[in-house]
XYZ file of C-alpha atoms in Angstrom:
604
model
C -12.204 -5.499 8.493
C -13.308 -6.751 5.117
C -13.616 -4.540 2.066
C -17.358 -4.933 1.977
C -19.799 -3.582 -0.522
C -21.330 -0.370 0.889
C -24.378 -1.092 3.011
C -27.279 1.336 3.271
C -30.658 1.335 4.799
C -31.977 1.550 1.265
C -32.203 -0.372 -2.006
C -29.234 -0.969 -4.280
C -28.889 -1.236 -8.021
C -26.964 -4.407 -8.888
C -24.585 -4.209 -11.836
C -22.500 -6.946 -13.509
C -18.716 -6.575 -13.278
C -16.313 -8.687 -15.346
C -12.688 -8.910 -14.242
C -10.969 -9.242 -17.613
C -7.729 -10.456 -16.018
C -9.553 -13.457 -14.561
C -11.782 -14.177 -17.583
C -10.299 -17.196 -19.418
C -12.713 -18.191 -22.233
C -10.221 -20.685 -23.679
C -10.483 -22.830 -20.548
C -14.202 -22.520 -19.768
C -15.706 -22.438 -23.265
C -17.871 -19.388 -22.442
C -19.837 -21.167 -19.718
C -21.515 -17.873 -18.762
C -22.841 -17.376 -22.297
C -24.267 -20.891 -22.403
C -25.913 -20.757 -18.962
C -27.606 -17.330 -19.115
C -31.402 -17.953 -19.264
C -32.027 -14.608 -20.997
C -29.755 -15.462 -23.923
C -32.537 -17.606 -25.406
C -34.466 -14.439 -26.274
C -31.855 -11.676 -26.244
C -28.116 -10.965 -26.344
C -27.306 -10.441 -22.658
C -24.082 -12.366 -21.992
C -21.846 -12.644 -25.044
C -18.163 -12.865 -26.081
C -16.398 -9.678 -27.108
C -15.711 -9.585 -30.855
C -11.999 -8.889 -30.355
C -10.902 -10.333 -26.992
C -13.509 -13.137 -26.875
C -13.888 -12.375 -23.161
C -17.301 -12.117 -21.529
C -19.430 -9.008 -21.858
C -22.759 -8.495 -20.108
C -25.421 -5.985 -21.104
C -25.959 -3.781 -18.056
C -29.390 -2.690 -19.314
C -30.693 -6.214 -19.988
C -29.076 -8.135 -17.110
C -31.479 -8.984 -14.258
C -28.615 -9.797 -11.829
C -29.829 -13.351 -11.207
C -26.266 -14.441 -10.391
C -26.283 -17.702 -12.365
C -23.246 -16.649 -14.413
C -21.443 -15.652 -11.194
C -21.836 -19.154 -9.793
C -20.910 -20.974 -13.018
C -17.711 -19.001 -13.772
C -14.742 -21.269 -12.852
C -12.280 -18.360 -12.545
C -14.579 -16.115 -10.466
C -14.326 -13.403 -13.112
C -17.959 -12.254 -12.799
C -19.565 -10.509 -9.841
C -22.789 -8.636 -9.177
C -22.078 -5.442 -7.269
C -24.629 -3.319 -5.461
C -24.505 0.409 -6.176
C -26.117 2.511 -3.410
C -29.283 4.149 -4.715
C -27.859 7.540 -3.699
C -25.422 7.335 -6.632
C -27.950 8.841 -9.001
C -25.457 10.857 -11.025
C -23.452 9.420 -13.894
C -19.885 8.286 -13.161
C -17.040 10.753 -13.577
C -15.239 8.027 -15.508
C -15.961 4.459 -16.576
C -13.490 2.083 -18.228
C -16.030 -0.210 -19.920
C -19.565 -1.589 -19.706
C -18.617 -4.158 -17.058
C -15.555 -2.354 -15.719
C -14.582 0.013 -12.929
C -16.431 3.317 -12.583
C -15.420 6.333 -10.497
C -17.972 8.632 -8.879
C -16.861 12.129 -7.805
C -13.447 13.726 -7.348
C -11.624 15.299 -4.393
C -12.082 18.959 -3.549
C -8.638 20.567 -3.613
C -7.934 23.605 -1.444
C -5.148 26.142 -1.931
C -2.636 26.127 0.874
C -3.763 22.724 2.158
C -2.468 19.153 2.054
C -5.402 16.863 1.245
C -4.860 13.239 2.209
C -6.658 10.634 0.095
C -7.235 7.249 1.726
C -8.781 4.130 0.207
C -8.296 0.465 -0.616
C -6.252 -0.751 -3.569
C -8.357 -0.960 -6.739
C -10.813 1.682 -5.503
C -9.747 4.473 -7.915
C -7.063 6.536 -6.166
C -4.627 6.449 -9.082
C -7.523 7.073 -11.502
C -8.314 10.217 -9.483
C -4.687 11.345 -9.722
C -4.518 10.751 -13.466
C -7.736 12.715 -14.044
C -6.592 15.652 -11.912
C -3.189 15.641 -13.634
C -4.824 15.816 -17.079
C -3.257 12.505 -18.070
C -6.707 10.866 -18.233
C -9.715 12.772 -19.604
C -12.890 11.702 -17.749
C -15.652 10.368 -20.006
C -18.645 10.801 -17.711
C -19.577 7.141 -18.136
C -19.542 7.307 -21.957
C -16.820 4.688 -22.247
C -17.361 4.218 -26.000
C -16.103 7.736 -26.730
C -12.474 8.139 -27.799
C -10.073 11.084 -28.082
C -11.864 13.250 -25.521
C -10.632 16.698 -24.534
C -11.234 19.225 -21.753
C -13.891 20.968 -23.842
C -15.991 17.813 -23.555
C -15.420 17.713 -19.787
C -16.551 21.313 -19.303
C -19.611 20.877 -21.523
C -20.895 17.488 -20.388
C -19.727 16.434 -16.941
C -21.692 17.206 -13.765
C -18.669 18.504 -11.871
C -19.826 21.865 -10.559
C -17.204 22.005 -7.793
C -14.290 20.978 -10.030
C -15.269 22.876 -13.201
C -13.102 25.845 -12.284
C -10.159 23.472 -11.842
C -10.678 21.810 -15.241
C -11.196 25.201 -16.885
C -7.842 26.326 -15.486
C -6.289 23.055 -16.640
C -7.653 23.592 -20.160
C -6.458 27.195 -20.294
C -3.061 26.248 -18.808
C -3.597 28.580 -15.848
C -2.812 25.731 -13.481
C 0.397 23.742 -13.698
C 0.559 20.208 -12.330
C 3.463 18.272 -10.859
C 2.604 14.583 -10.622
C 4.663 11.977 -8.738
C 3.284 8.717 -10.053
C 3.005 5.501 -8.075
C 4.866 3.450 -10.705
C 8.290 4.915 -11.528
C 9.186 2.741 -14.526
C 9.372 5.745 -16.896
C 12.869 6.470 -15.559
C 14.229 2.995 -16.325
C 15.172 3.983 -19.880
C 17.121 7.052 -18.698
C 20.777 7.031 -19.739
C 21.614 10.086 -17.632
C 22.752 10.001 -14.020
C 20.480 11.070 -11.161
C 22.422 14.338 -10.885
C 21.918 15.094 -14.586
C 18.186 14.316 -14.477
C 17.635 16.499 -11.406
C 19.514 19.419 -12.970
C 17.492 19.006 -16.175
C 14.115 18.826 -14.392
C 14.734 21.603 -11.839
C 12.528 24.640 -12.569
C 12.940 26.544 -9.314
C 16.623 26.331 -8.451
C 15.470 24.122 -5.595
C 17.366 20.951 -6.428
C 20.431 21.474 -4.198
C 18.204 21.940 -1.159
C 16.119 18.887 -2.087
C 19.268 16.772 -2.514
C 20.263 17.670 1.025
C 16.810 17.285 2.600
C 16.041 13.960 0.883
C 19.617 12.668 1.351
C 20.348 11.967 -2.303
C 24.101 12.717 -2.151
C 25.270 9.103 -2.045
C 23.734 8.082 -5.385
C 23.815 11.233 -7.540
C 26.292 9.722 -9.993
C 24.387 6.474 -10.471
C 21.647 5.664 -12.981
C 18.031 5.095 -11.960
C 18.087 1.392 -12.850
C 20.834 0.817 -10.269
C 18.998 2.455 -7.346
C 17.255 0.726 -4.445
C 13.507 1.134 -3.910
C 13.949 3.855 -1.283
C 16.488 5.729 -3.413
C 14.147 5.642 -6.414
C 11.281 6.948 -4.299
C 13.265 9.870 -2.851
C 14.580 10.775 -6.306
C 11.047 10.807 -7.784
C 9.791 13.003 -4.932
C 12.699 15.402 -5.522
C 11.817 15.652 -9.230
C 8.153 16.378 -8.420
C 8.968 19.035 -5.817
C 11.493 20.762 -8.097
C 8.703 21.715 -10.521
C 7.208 25.204 -10.688
C 3.604 24.075 -10.186
C 0.358 25.186 -8.553
C -0.824 21.674 -7.740
C 1.334 18.781 -6.518
C -0.143 15.282 -6.872
C 1.874 12.736 -4.902
C 0.904 9.060 -5.257
C 2.160 6.718 -2.497
C 5.373 8.534 -1.498
C 5.958 6.329 1.574
C 6.783 3.044 -0.180
C 10.309 1.861 0.756
C 10.953 4.923 2.948
C 11.787 4.570 6.631
C 9.769 6.449 9.244
C 12.304 9.285 9.503
C 12.119 9.846 5.751
C 8.308 9.670 5.850
C 8.205 12.304 8.584
C 10.404 14.512 6.388
C 7.704 14.433 3.705
C 5.342 16.300 6.028
C 7.844 19.140 6.355
C 8.420 19.302 2.578
C 4.696 19.302 1.741
C 3.860 21.955 4.326
C 6.626 24.161 2.930
C 4.645 24.089 -0.326
C 1.339 24.980 1.343
C 3.010 27.966 3.010
C 3.532 29.220 -0.557
C -0.224 28.785 -1.200
C 0.343 25.624 -3.245
C -2.176 22.771 -3.394
C -1.041 19.263 -2.429
C -2.930 15.964 -2.805
C -1.292 12.880 -1.275
C -2.270 9.205 -1.532
C -0.725 7.192 1.313
C -1.486 3.860 3.025
C 0.560 4.464 6.186
C -2.242 6.058 8.220
C 0.104 7.292 10.958
C 2.035 9.326 8.396
C -1.093 10.357 6.446
C -2.548 11.699 9.705
C 0.665 13.616 10.418
C 1.114 15.270 7.019
C -2.513 16.086 6.068
C -4.633 19.184 6.733
C -7.836 17.480 5.576
C -8.933 13.999 4.510
C -11.151 12.570 1.785
C -11.902 8.849 1.769
C -12.548 6.639 -1.241
C -15.117 3.929 -0.561
C -16.871 1.364 -2.739
C -15.990 -2.093 -4.055
C -12.437 -2.637 -5.375
C -12.280 -3.071 -9.167
C -16.020 -2.281 -9.439
C -16.701 1.296 -8.299
C -15.255 4.017 -6.095
C -16.767 7.134 -4.515
C -14.864 10.079 -3.025
C -16.305 11.276 0.279
C -16.745 14.886 1.290
C -13.957 16.866 2.951
C -13.333 15.909 6.573
C -10.974 16.818 9.377
C -7.888 14.637 9.662
C -8.817 12.686 12.798
C -12.499 12.349 11.865
C -11.770 11.489 8.229
C -9.344 8.659 8.951
C -11.549 7.316 11.747
C -14.607 7.430 9.470
C -12.704 5.398 6.897
C -11.620 2.839 9.499
C -15.050 2.502 11.114
C -16.724 2.467 7.692
C -19.320 5.094 8.583
C -19.530 8.474 6.831
C -21.831 10.412 9.125
C -22.530 13.402 6.872
C -23.294 11.177 3.862
C -25.223 8.654 6.022
C -23.221 5.855 4.378
C -21.991 2.675 6.062
C -19.576 0.709 3.896
C -18.162 -1.852 6.338
C -19.994 -4.552 8.249
C -17.188 -4.421 10.822
C -14.836 -1.519 11.447
C -11.041 -1.717 11.545
C -9.716 -1.502 15.096
C -6.199 -1.425 16.541
C -7.347 -1.677 20.148
C -6.240 -5.279 20.612
C -2.500 -5.495 20.027
C 0.084 -8.133 20.894
C 0.664 -8.288 24.647
C 4.100 -8.611 26.281
C 4.996 -12.160 27.334
C 7.851 -13.962 29.086
C 10.277 -15.876 26.852
C 12.670 -17.334 29.430
C 11.152 -20.825 29.335
C 10.544 -20.971 25.564
C 13.073 -22.961 23.456
C 15.582 -20.941 21.423
C 15.459 -21.321 17.628
C 18.043 -18.729 16.508
C 21.132 -17.667 18.442
C 23.844 -15.316 17.213
C 27.093 -14.010 18.631
C 28.369 -10.515 17.873
C 28.209 -10.287 14.070
C 30.434 -8.001 12.004
C 29.973 -7.165 8.333
C 31.866 -4.543 6.361
C 31.281 -3.196 2.857
C 33.197 -0.449 1.017
C 31.922 2.472 3.112
C 29.588 0.764 5.585
C 30.169 -1.378 8.657
C 27.619 -3.236 10.765
C 27.938 -4.588 14.292
C 25.096 -6.804 15.543
C 25.054 -7.431 19.292
C 24.478 -11.015 20.525
C 20.871 -12.139 20.691
C 18.378 -14.935 20.303
C 14.942 -15.628 18.872
C 12.566 -18.070 20.512
C 10.319 -20.675 18.980
C 6.912 -19.207 18.114
C 8.161 -15.622 18.453
C 7.598 -12.811 15.971
C 10.496 -10.367 16.126
C 10.105 -7.028 14.342
C 13.172 -5.111 13.186
C 12.844 -1.328 12.979
C 15.318 1.382 12.022
C 16.351 3.777 9.287
C 17.208 2.675 5.762
C 20.865 2.032 4.947
C 21.693 0.917 8.465
C 22.054 -2.854 8.047
C 18.607 -4.389 8.658
C 18.469 -6.300 5.368
C 22.156 -7.242 5.703
C 21.408 -8.887 9.071
C 18.433 -10.809 7.676
C 20.518 -11.972 4.704
C 23.172 -13.288 7.117
C 20.502 -15.320 8.918
C 19.166 -16.553 5.563
C 22.643 -17.654 4.481
C 22.692 -15.221 1.547
C 25.578 -13.283 3.156
C 28.355 -14.538 5.445
C 29.442 -12.402 8.426
C 33.090 -11.268 8.449
C 33.276 -12.225 12.127
C 30.897 -14.036 14.447
C 28.341 -16.717 13.739
C 24.603 -17.245 13.622
C 23.318 -20.589 14.845
C 20.043 -21.050 12.972
C 18.616 -24.378 14.116
C 15.921 -24.259 11.480
C 14.892 -24.475 7.869
C 14.418 -20.965 6.497
C 11.909 -19.308 4.150
C 12.928 -15.814 2.984
C 10.817 -13.065 1.383
C 13.242 -10.367 0.145
C 12.650 -6.625 0.266
C 12.852 -6.158 -3.480
C 10.397 -8.400 -5.258
C 10.539 -8.802 -9.006
C 8.155 -9.700 -11.811
C 11.000 -11.379 -13.710
C 9.387 -14.804 -13.669
C 8.167 -16.529 -16.804
C 5.053 -18.340 -15.677
C 1.825 -18.183 -13.728
C 1.293 -17.355 -10.068
C 0.400 -21.000 -9.466
C 3.711 -22.142 -10.942
C 5.668 -19.502 -9.022
C 4.174 -20.442 -5.636
C 4.627 -24.163 -6.311
C 8.294 -23.684 -7.291
C 8.985 -21.360 -4.345
C 7.220 -23.373 -1.647
C 7.540 -26.896 -3.017
C 3.906 -27.522 -2.134
C 0.757 -28.244 -4.114
C -1.457 -25.137 -4.163
C -4.620 -27.235 -4.061
C -4.061 -28.261 -0.424
C -7.208 -27.277 1.483
C -5.329 -26.070 4.578
C -3.177 -23.746 2.483
C -6.243 -22.359 0.726
C -8.078 -21.590 3.952
C -5.083 -20.324 5.925
C -3.195 -18.373 3.278
C -4.478 -18.127 -0.303
C -8.059 -17.072 0.424
C -7.253 -14.595 3.258
C -4.459 -13.094 1.140
C -6.813 -12.800 -1.839
C -4.431 -14.563 -4.223
C -6.364 -17.728 -5.093
C -8.043 -16.009 -8.045
C -4.598 -14.914 -9.330
C -3.286 -18.462 -9.848
C -3.762 -18.406 -13.639
C -2.351 -14.894 -14.036
C 1.187 -14.316 -15.323
C 3.542 -13.051 -12.607
C 4.808 -10.281 -14.888
C 1.239 -8.929 -15.181
C 0.692 -8.453 -11.429
C 0.253 -5.069 -9.769
C 2.573 -4.062 -6.915
C 0.061 -5.060 -4.240
C -0.749 -8.367 -5.942
C 2.937 -9.197 -6.324
C 3.598 -8.481 -2.645
C 0.732 -10.731 -1.521
C 1.868 -13.514 -3.862
C 5.443 -13.379 -2.499
C 4.162 -13.418 1.090
C 1.880 -16.355 0.269
C 4.749 -18.268 -1.353
C 7.034 -17.563 1.610
C 4.521 -18.622 4.268
C 3.377 -21.806 2.516
C 6.913 -23.163 2.341
C 7.469 -25.552 5.255
C 10.012 -23.838 7.512
C 10.881 -23.168 11.138
C 12.004 -19.581 10.530
C 10.323 -17.043 8.244
C 12.365 -13.981 7.259
C 10.086 -11.316 5.785
C 11.512 -8.004 4.579
C 8.958 -5.134 4.429
C 5.681 -7.076 4.118
C 3.505 -3.921 4.115
C 4.964 -2.220 1.010
C 2.345 -1.596 -1.740
C -0.501 -2.853 0.471
C -3.501 -0.792 1.586
C -4.586 -0.425 5.228
C -6.879 -3.467 5.234
C -4.312 -5.643 3.467
C -1.545 -4.594 5.879
C -3.557 -5.580 8.934
C -4.672 -8.815 7.305
C -1.097 -9.732 6.307
C 0.185 -9.006 9.834
C -2.410 -11.360 11.294
C -1.762 -14.045 8.662
C 1.966 -13.926 9.479
C 1.211 -14.375 13.185
C -1.216 -17.199 12.372
C 1.530 -18.929 10.370
C 3.908 -18.723 13.338
C 1.230 -20.270 15.543
C 0.205 -22.942 13.004
C 3.769 -24.149 12.387
C 5.119 -23.327 15.872
C 7.667 -21.338 13.873
C 9.478 -18.046 14.392
C 9.211 -14.912 12.275
C 11.688 -12.070 11.830
C 10.153 -9.165 9.911
C 11.512 -5.771 8.883
C 8.810 -3.087 8.925
C 8.636 0.720 8.595
C 4.904 1.189 9.244
C 4.872 1.655 13.025
C 1.202 0.741 13.265
C 1.853 -2.619 11.594
C 5.040 -3.203 13.606
C 2.904 -2.753 16.728
C 0.337 -5.330 15.555
C 2.919 -7.801 14.281
C 5.687 -8.026 16.841
C 6.198 -9.802 20.161
C 9.564 -8.098 20.611
C 11.603 -5.398 18.877
C 15.154 -5.276 17.544
C 16.464 -1.750 16.947
C 18.969 -0.791 14.273
C 20.660 2.539 14.976
C 23.666 4.444 13.620
C 24.484 6.574 10.574
C 22.836 5.513 7.274
C 25.408 4.412 4.719
C 28.263 4.585 7.249
C 27.707 2.440 10.335
C 24.977 0.442 12.024
C 24.593 -1.218 15.411
C 21.775 -2.982 17.223
C 19.831 -2.895 20.472
C 17.900 -5.982 21.518
C 15.872 -8.029 20.955
C 13.971 -6.281 23.766
C 10.349 -5.921 24.882
C 8.096 -4.073 22.469
C 7.273 -1.234 24.850
C 10.943 -0.513 25.607
C 11.869 -0.921 21.948
C 9.207 1.481 20.698
C 10.104 4.043 23.363
C 13.817 3.917 22.568
C 13.247 4.190 18.825
C 10.765 7.077 19.040
C 13.151 8.883 21.381
C 15.850 8.756 18.678
C 13.325 10.302 16.258
C 12.274 12.907 18.864
C 8.558 12.208 18.398
C 5.837 10.878 20.686
C 2.867 8.669 19.816
C -0.535 8.392 21.464
C -3.423 6.016 20.792
C -6.668 7.266 19.299
C -9.488 6.533 21.761
C -11.992 5.463 19.074
C -9.879 3.152 16.904
C -6.722 2.479 18.920
C -4.522 3.634 16.024
C -1.223 5.372 16.706
C -1.155 9.151 16.206
C 1.904 11.394 16.298
C 1.664 14.241 18.805
C 2.254 17.753 17.562
C 5.726 18.877 18.614
C 5.791 20.737 21.953
C 2.066 20.192 22.503
C 0.851 19.487 26.042
C 0.643 15.733 25.355
C 4.069 15.727 23.715
C 5.670 17.457 26.722
C 3.906 15.224 29.255
C 4.937 12.019 27.491
C 8.564 13.149 27.140
C 8.720 14.005 30.836
C 7.321 10.584 31.786
C 9.526 8.731 29.289
C 6.441 7.269 27.568
C 7.179 8.082 23.926
C 4.677 5.406 22.868
C 1.592 5.965 25.037
C -0.315 2.690 25.444
C -3.439 3.800 27.307
C -6.412 5.244 25.381
């Protein structure tokens, strides 16, 4: 399951990579410079004139690894490039920085799904294709490049026509970025922005289809994560463009909203438009894509875009780590969903949380939670649409909100990871985790059980306000789980995480429940992760923004079936990987499963 360096049956070229975020020369005194044996005769490892951070000559370095072992912040690594990567990079950020090899092949009238780990170059691909970033072909010293340079110098035979059209303004791009901070300074309301940005007279239809009516008169800064995401998608789809680049549209959206994306994107392809989508929810990526290209490599070191593949074969190739046509194997062990949590009896297990009927009313919304209980050592997953009371229920258990009627008997200390995580913390990751959890981060058990598996140990000296979305999510989860508690409340743990990270986090959460003999209640929209994570299911149903009610906790099989029935979709398991796939509506499998009442088909 690990993000391993690509393995081949052939030799690799080893290159030095320096993670500038981790490099802290003020604390180590340039230990790498002092220890390098080649520095006695030549300038191989040296401090940058401006930043004072380590630089390593790629041409002179012999990849002995001494500097890797001496670096106290693990900022230096030696990465093996497969010998097949004979061409120059499409883009390189610096001598010891990330380099991207190849770009996706976009097809008119098709939705291309792009899958890959965080830090592997997906957003770099999007910025290059949008024209926001001009690729330098590995000549990272060059500044102020233009499309003329790209057409004259880069070995991009397949994409040259695309870049020529981009240069001549014959292709128009609409780009929905992953980070939406550009709208934070907007003084206009959502309605005013949409009317201003609309180029096709499409905005009224998009407002209805993306359910934006309830927040049209608010400003962007006052929107929830899901509202911001739907607004940004509406802006992108209202543009009169040939190519639509959509980066991580699923974050903060519920499954019903994610399914709607497929319909919206395919409406574009029916008009002969080109759509490229980056998405980590593989169930949804499978459903909305016509073809797949996978990005493989080593995060923060190099990334390579695979050839075009069919949807099922492309996603499976990414999960197994074997690209048959390229004869590349980039995982030592494939990702499998075949072993999931089995149903178990809870009658004899002690109860940790017990609640009567809970009522909570806001201005226009009312929630009724049916009586229920959570057992010691249980992981309960909450699923349902946005705006239906899931977070409200969790906040009542956490003591953040008080029910209007009813009571929750929580016989436990609680640790709570909220849905909306913020960078508004003045201090390092180490300080944040220590303050949140009340525990010393140097404890060996915590390192082995949480910090190392979550990949956050190397972030300890980094400022919280400098973290990426995925890093911030993992830090919050780590802080939540290392706090000593009997009940862990975790709201949307998979947001901003890639496929590998999602699976790893799900297993770490379950390990925490086992280690502490604690209970977990988690809200999750990624059905694949909900399947891995939960022992039982609690359904939230109703009308978003108006009323919500609950079913359960009930067994996972019954819960999944009831929920999928409300969505009018059926799932099957892929025989090779065990992952959940959505059946095509009214297909033979879809009809058979509906008739049998098995909306979530367990057998392979």
